[in-house]
């Protein structure tokens, strides 16, 4: 199966947290992973298979990367082309681990870092990234009559997909968002608990925690109203926050 996006773009923006209609790109999450040809026999069209194979091989050889992480990103994206909602929070975390965390593992390899504590931090940061991205994309998907929030948490609070499509502000709807956001906050907290053990050289790879923390604080300030307009606005101070964290050598 051939794809219209490069490996780097695919892994950087997880489309399962922001899946869209086959014919359109998701402005919240970047380029989609879409099948270009359903044929499994690439020998019939060898020139079509060159882009996928050569891209992987070149990246692996040039940067001495672990091919397993690249495969996990592609395979997980491939499994989520059917646009199904997550059955539970674990499914969302597994997707985030296989995409976002795998990307962080690759970045650590490029930086020449092989450290168990850094890997643990990357795992939790990737999961937090996937959960936050899923929350941020909820208004976009709701406008297209899609809901991808974990069904187990929705059922726990007696919330239906229609409640999100109608942008209801009831307490039980906010409770769903609170539970999901709390899970992201927990992963972010765990990742930072390794701060003293993670090599300083790895900190630049983890600076996305600044944006994750910013969103989680903002959604708390609006009482977990995932549709609040302020959550869709750009943070003009984000570059400064990133600079300060980098200067302080923290993440």
Short mmCIF file of N, CA, C and O in Angstrom, two decimals, residues 98-170:
data_model
loop_
_atom_site.label_atom_id
_atom_site.label_comp_id
_atom_site.label_asym_id
_atom_site.label_seq_id
_atom_site.Cartn_x
_atom_site.Cartn_y
_atom_site.Cartn_z
N UNK A 98 2.41 4.01 19.93
CA UNK A 98 2.97 3.48 18.69
C UNK A 98 3.26 4.55 17.65
O UNK A 98 3.95 4.28 16.66
N UNK A 99 2.73 5.74 17.84
CA UNK A 99 2.97 6.82 16.88
C UNK A 99 3.82 7.93 17.50
O UNK A 99 4.98 8.11 17.15
N UNK A 100 3.26 8.66 18.45
CA UNK A 100 3.97 9.78 19.04
C UNK A 100 5.21 9.34 19.81
O UNK A 100 6.29 9.92 19.67
N UNK A 101 5.06 8.32 20.64
CA UNK A 101 6.22 7.85 21.42
C UNK A 101 7.29 7.26 20.50
O UNK A 101 8.49 7.47 20.72
N UNK A 102 6.86 6.53 19.48
CA UNK A 102 7.83 5.96 18.53
C UNK A 102 8.62 7.06 17.84
O UNK A 102 9.82 6.91 17.59
N UNK A 103 7.95 8.16 17.53
CA UNK A 103 8.65 9.29 16.91
C UNK A 103 9.70 9.85 17.87
O UNK A 103 10.83 10.16 17.46
N UNK A 104 9.36 9.94 19.14
CA UNK A 104 10.32 10.43 20.13
C UNK A 104 11.51 9.48 20.28
O UNK A 104 12.65 9.93 20.45
N UNK A 105 11.24 8.18 20.21
CA UNK A 105 12.34 7.21 20.28
C UNK A 105 13.31 7.43 19.11
O UNK A 105 14.54 7.35 19.28
N UNK A 106 12.75 7.72 17.93
CA UNK A 106 13.59 7.97 16.76
C UNK A 106 14.40 9.25 16.94
O UNK A 106 15.58 9.30 16.58
N UNK A 107 13.78 10.28 17.49
CA UNK A 107 14.49 11.54 17.73
C UNK A 107 15.64 11.33 18.71
O UNK A 107 16.74 11.86 18.53
N UNK A 108 15.37 10.55 19.75
CA UNK A 108 16.43 10.26 20.72
C UNK A 108 17.59 9.53 20.04
O UNK A 108 18.77 9.79 20.34
N UNK A 109 17.27 8.61 19.13
CA UNK A 109 18.32 7.89 18.41
C UNK A 109 19.14 8.85 17.55
O UNK A 109 20.37 8.74 17.49
N UNK A 110 18.46 9.78 16.90
CA UNK A 110 19.16 10.76 16.07
C UNK A 110 20.09 11.62 16.92
O UNK A 110 21.19 12.00 16.49
N UNK A 111 19.65 11.92 18.15
CA UNK A 111 20.47 12.71 19.06
C UNK A 111 21.59 11.88 19.70
O UNK A 111 22.40 12.41 20.46
N UNK A 112 21.61 10.59 19.40
CA UNK A 112 22.64 9.72 19.94
C UNK A 112 22.42 9.35 21.40
O UNK A 112 23.39 9.09 22.13
N UNK A 113 21.17 9.32 21.82
CA UNK A 113 20.85 9.05 23.23
C UNK A 113 20.27 7.65 23.37
O UNK A 113 19.26 7.32 22.75
N UNK A 114 20.90 6.86 24.19
CA UNK A 114 20.40 5.54 24.54
C UNK A 114 20.34 5.46 26.06
O UNK A 114 21.33 5.17 26.73
N UNK A 115 19.17 5.77 26.58
CA UNK A 115 19.03 5.87 28.02
C UNK A 115 17.63 5.38 28.41
O UNK A 115 16.63 5.81 27.83
N UNK A 116 17.55 4.51 29.39
CA UNK A 116 16.29 3.92 29.81
C UNK A 116 15.34 4.97 30.37
O UNK A 116 14.13 4.95 30.08
N UNK A 117 15.86 5.92 31.15
CA UNK A 117 15.01 6.95 31.73
C UNK A 117 14.44 7.86 30.65
O UNK A 117 13.27 8.28 30.72
N UNK A 118 15.27 8.17 29.65
CA UNK A 118 14.79 9.00 28.54
C UNK A 118 13.69 8.27 27.77
O UNK A 118 12.70 8.89 27.34
N UNK A 119 13.84 6.97 27.61
CA UNK A 119 12.81 6.18 26.92
C UNK A 119 11.50 6.18 27.71
O UNK A 119 10.42 6.28 27.13
N UNK A 120 11.59 6.05 29.02
CA UNK A 120 10.39 6.07 29.85
C UNK A 120 9.69 7.43 29.74
O UNK A 120 8.46 7.51 29.61
N UNK A 121 10.47 8.50 29.78
CA UNK A 121 9.90 9.84 29.65
C UNK A 121 9.24 10.01 28.29
O UNK A 121 8.13 10.56 28.18
N UNK A 122 9.90 9.53 27.25
CA UNK A 122 9.35 9.64 25.89
C UNK A 122 8.04 8.89 25.76
O UNK A 122 7.11 9.35 25.10
N UNK A 123 7.95 7.74 26.41
CA UNK A 123 6.71 6.95 26.36
C UNK A 123 5.55 7.73 26.94
O UNK A 123 4.47 7.82 26.34
N UNK A 124 5.76 8.33 28.10
CA UNK A 124 4.68 9.08 28.75
C UNK A 124 4.35 10.38 28.00
O UNK A 124 3.17 10.75 27.88
N UNK A 125 5.36 11.05 27.49
CA UNK A 125 5.12 12.28 26.73
C UNK A 125 4.33 11.98 25.47
O UNK A 125 3.40 12.72 25.10
N UNK A 126 4.67 10.90 24.79
CA UNK A 126 3.94 10.52 23.59
C UNK A 126 2.48 10.23 23.87
O UNK A 126 1.59 10.62 23.11
N UNK A 127 2.21 9.55 24.98
CA UNK A 127 0.82 9.26 25.35
C UNK A 127 0.07 10.53 25.69
O UNK A 127 -1.11 10.70 25.31
N UNK A 128 0.72 11.44 26.41
CA UNK A 128 0.08 12.71 26.73
C UNK A 128 -0.22 13.49 25.45
O UNK A 128 -1.29 14.10 25.31
N UNK A 129 0.72 13.46 24.50
CA UNK A 129 0.54 14.15 23.22
C UNK A 129 -0.66 13.60 22.47
O UNK A 129 -1.49 14.36 21.95
N UNK A 130 -0.79 12.29 22.43
CA UNK A 130 -1.91 11.68 21.72
C UNK A 130 -3.25 12.03 22.34
O UNK A 130 -4.22 12.31 21.64
N UNK A 131 -3.32 12.01 23.66
CA UNK A 131 -4.57 12.31 24.36
C UNK A 131 -4.95 13.78 24.16
O UNK A 131 -6.12 14.10 23.86
N UNK A 132 -4.00 14.68 24.31
CA UNK A 132 -4.28 16.12 24.13
C UNK A 132 -4.71 16.41 22.70
O UNK A 132 -5.63 17.19 22.45
N UNK A 133 -4.04 15.78 21.75
CA UNK A 133 -4.41 15.98 20.34
C UNK A 133 -5.84 15.53 20.08
O UNK A 133 -6.59 16.18 19.34
N UNK A 134 -6.23 14.43 20.70
CA UNK A 134 -7.60 13.93 20.56
C UNK A 134 -8.60 14.95 21.11
O UNK A 134 -9.64 15.21 20.50
N UNK A 135 -8.28 15.54 22.24
CA UNK A 135 -9.16 16.56 22.83
C UNK A 135 -9.22 17.80 21.95
O UNK A 135 -10.30 18.33 21.69
N UNK A 136 -8.08 18.26 21.50
CA UNK A 136 -8.04 19.48 20.69
C UNK A 136 -8.80 19.33 19.37
O UNK A 136 -9.35 20.30 18.85
N UNK A 137 -8.82 18.13 18.85
CA UNK A 137 -9.48 17.90 17.56
C UNK A 137 -10.98 17.68 17.70
O UNK A 137 -11.68 17.62 16.69
N UNK A 138 -11.50 17.57 18.92
CA UNK A 138 -12.92 17.27 19.13
C UNK A 138 -13.85 18.28 18.46
O UNK A 138 -14.82 17.87 17.80
N UNK A 139 -13.63 19.59 18.58
CA UNK A 139 -14.52 20.55 17.89
C UNK A 139 -14.51 20.37 16.37
O UNK A 139 -15.55 20.46 15.72
N UNK A 140 -13.33 20.15 15.82
CA UNK A 140 -13.22 19.96 14.37
C UNK A 140 -14.01 18.73 13.92
O UNK A 140 -14.76 18.79 12.96
N UNK A 141 -13.84 17.64 14.64
CA UNK A 141 -14.54 16.43 14.26
C UNK A 141 -16.04 16.54 14.50
O UNK A 141 -16.84 16.02 13.73
N UNK A 142 -16.41 17.24 15.57
CA UNK A 142 -17.83 17.43 15.84
C UNK A 142 -18.52 18.17 14.72
O UNK A 142 -19.68 17.87 14.38
N UNK A 143 -17.82 19.11 14.11
CA UNK A 143 -18.41 19.86 12.99
C UNK A 143 -18.61 18.97 11.76
O UNK A 143 -19.37 19.32 10.86
N UNK A 144 -17.96 17.83 11.75
CA UNK A 144 -18.11 16.84 10.67
C UNK A 144 -18.83 15.59 11.14
O UNK A 144 -18.75 14.54 10.53
N UNK A 145 -19.54 15.77 12.28
CA UNK A 145 -20.37 14.71 12.85
C UNK A 145 -19.57 13.45 13.14
O UNK A 145 -19.98 12.33 12.83
N UNK A 146 -18.41 13.64 13.73
CA UNK A 146 -17.57 12.53 14.16
C UNK A 146 -17.12 12.76 15.60
O UNK A 146 -16.84 13.90 15.99
N UNK A 147 -17.05 11.69 16.35
CA UNK A 147 -16.57 11.75 17.73
C UNK A 147 -15.62 10.59 17.94
O UNK A 147 -15.98 9.44 17.69
N UNK A 148 -14.41 10.89 18.43
CA UNK A 148 -13.40 9.85 18.63
C UNK A 148 -12.98 9.70 20.08
O UNK A 148 -12.02 9.00 20.38
N UNK A 149 -13.66 10.35 21.00
CA UNK A 149 -13.32 10.23 22.41
C UNK A 149 -13.60 8.81 22.90
O UNK A 149 -14.53 8.16 22.43
N UNK A 150 -12.81 8.32 23.84
CA UNK A 150 -12.97 6.94 24.33
C UNK A 150 -14.39 6.64 24.79
O UNK A 150 -14.94 7.36 25.63
N UNK A 151 -14.96 5.58 24.27
CA UNK A 151 -16.36 5.25 24.56
C UNK A 151 -16.57 4.81 26.00
O UNK A 151 -17.63 5.04 26.57
N UNK A 152 -15.55 4.18 26.61
CA UNK A 152 -15.75 3.70 27.98
C UNK A 152 -15.96 4.85 28.96
O UNK A 152 -16.81 4.77 29.86
N UNK A 153 -15.23 5.95 28.76
CA UNK A 153 -15.39 7.11 29.64
C UNK A 153 -16.72 7.81 29.37
O UNK A 153 -17.39 8.27 30.31
N UNK A 154 -17.11 7.87 28.11
CA UNK A 154 -18.41 8.47 27.77
C UNK A 154 -19.55 7.67 28.42
O UNK A 154 -20.48 8.25 29.00
N UNK A 155 -19.48 6.36 28.33
CA UNK A 155 -20.52 5.51 28.91
C UNK A 155 -20.53 5.61 30.43
O UNK A 155 -21.60 5.57 31.06
N UNK A 156 -19.36 5.77 31.03
CA UNK A 156 -19.26 5.88 32.48
C UNK A 156 -20.06 7.07 33.00
O UNK A 156 -20.69 7.00 34.06
N UNK A 157 -20.07 8.15 32.22
CA UNK A 157 -20.78 9.37 32.63
C UNK A 157 -22.13 9.54 31.93
O UNK A 157 -22.76 10.60 32.05
N UNK A 158 -22.55 8.52 31.20
CA UNK A 158 -23.85 8.58 30.54
C UNK A 158 -23.93 9.61 29.43
O UNK A 158 -24.97 10.25 29.23
N UNK A 159 -22.83 9.76 28.71
CA UNK A 159 -22.76 10.75 27.62
C UNK A 159 -22.74 10.03 26.28
O UNK A 159 -22.00 9.05 26.10
N UNK A 160 -23.53 10.51 25.35
CA UNK A 160 -23.59 9.92 24.02
C UNK A 160 -22.79 10.76 23.04
O UNK A 160 -22.43 11.91 23.33
N UNK A 161 -22.52 10.20 21.88
CA UNK A 161 -21.82 10.96 20.84
C UNK A 161 -22.65 12.16 20.41
O UNK A 161 -22.11 13.21 20.08
N UNK A 162 -23.95 12.00 20.43
CA UNK A 162 -24.84 13.10 20.03
C UNK A 162 -24.68 14.30 20.97
O UNK A 162 -24.83 15.45 20.53
N UNK A 163 -24.39 14.05 22.23
CA UNK A 163 -24.18 15.15 23.17
C UNK A 163 -23.00 16.02 22.74
O UNK A 163 -23.05 17.25 22.86
N UNK A 164 -21.95 15.39 22.24
CA UNK A 164 -20.80 16.16 21.76
C UNK A 164 -21.10 16.82 20.43
O UNK A 164 -20.65 17.94 20.17
N UNK A 165 -21.86 16.16 19.59
CA UNK A 165 -22.21 16.76 18.30
C UNK A 165 -23.08 18.00 18.48
O UNK A 165 -23.00 18.94 17.69
N UNK A 166 -23.87 18.02 19.55
CA UNK A 166 -24.71 19.18 19.85
C UNK A 166 -24.00 20.19 20.75
O UNK A 166 -24.58 21.19 21.15
N UNK A 167 -22.75 19.91 21.09
CA UNK A 167 -21.93 20.79 21.92
C UNK A 167 -22.59 21.10 23.25
O UNK A 167 -22.61 22.25 23.72
N UNK A 168 -23.12 20.09 23.88
CA UNK A 168 -23.77 20.29 25.18
C UNK A 168 -22.74 20.66 26.25
O UNK A 168 -21.60 20.23 26.20
N UNK A 169 -23.19 21.44 27.22
CA UNK A 169 -22.30 21.92 28.27
C UNK A 169 -22.67 21.33 29.64
O UNK A 169 -22.29 21.87 30.68
N UNK A 170 -23.40 20.23 29.64
CA UNK A 170 -23.82 19.61 30.89
C UNK A 170 -22.61 19.13 31.69
O UNK A 170 -21.53 18.90 31.14
#
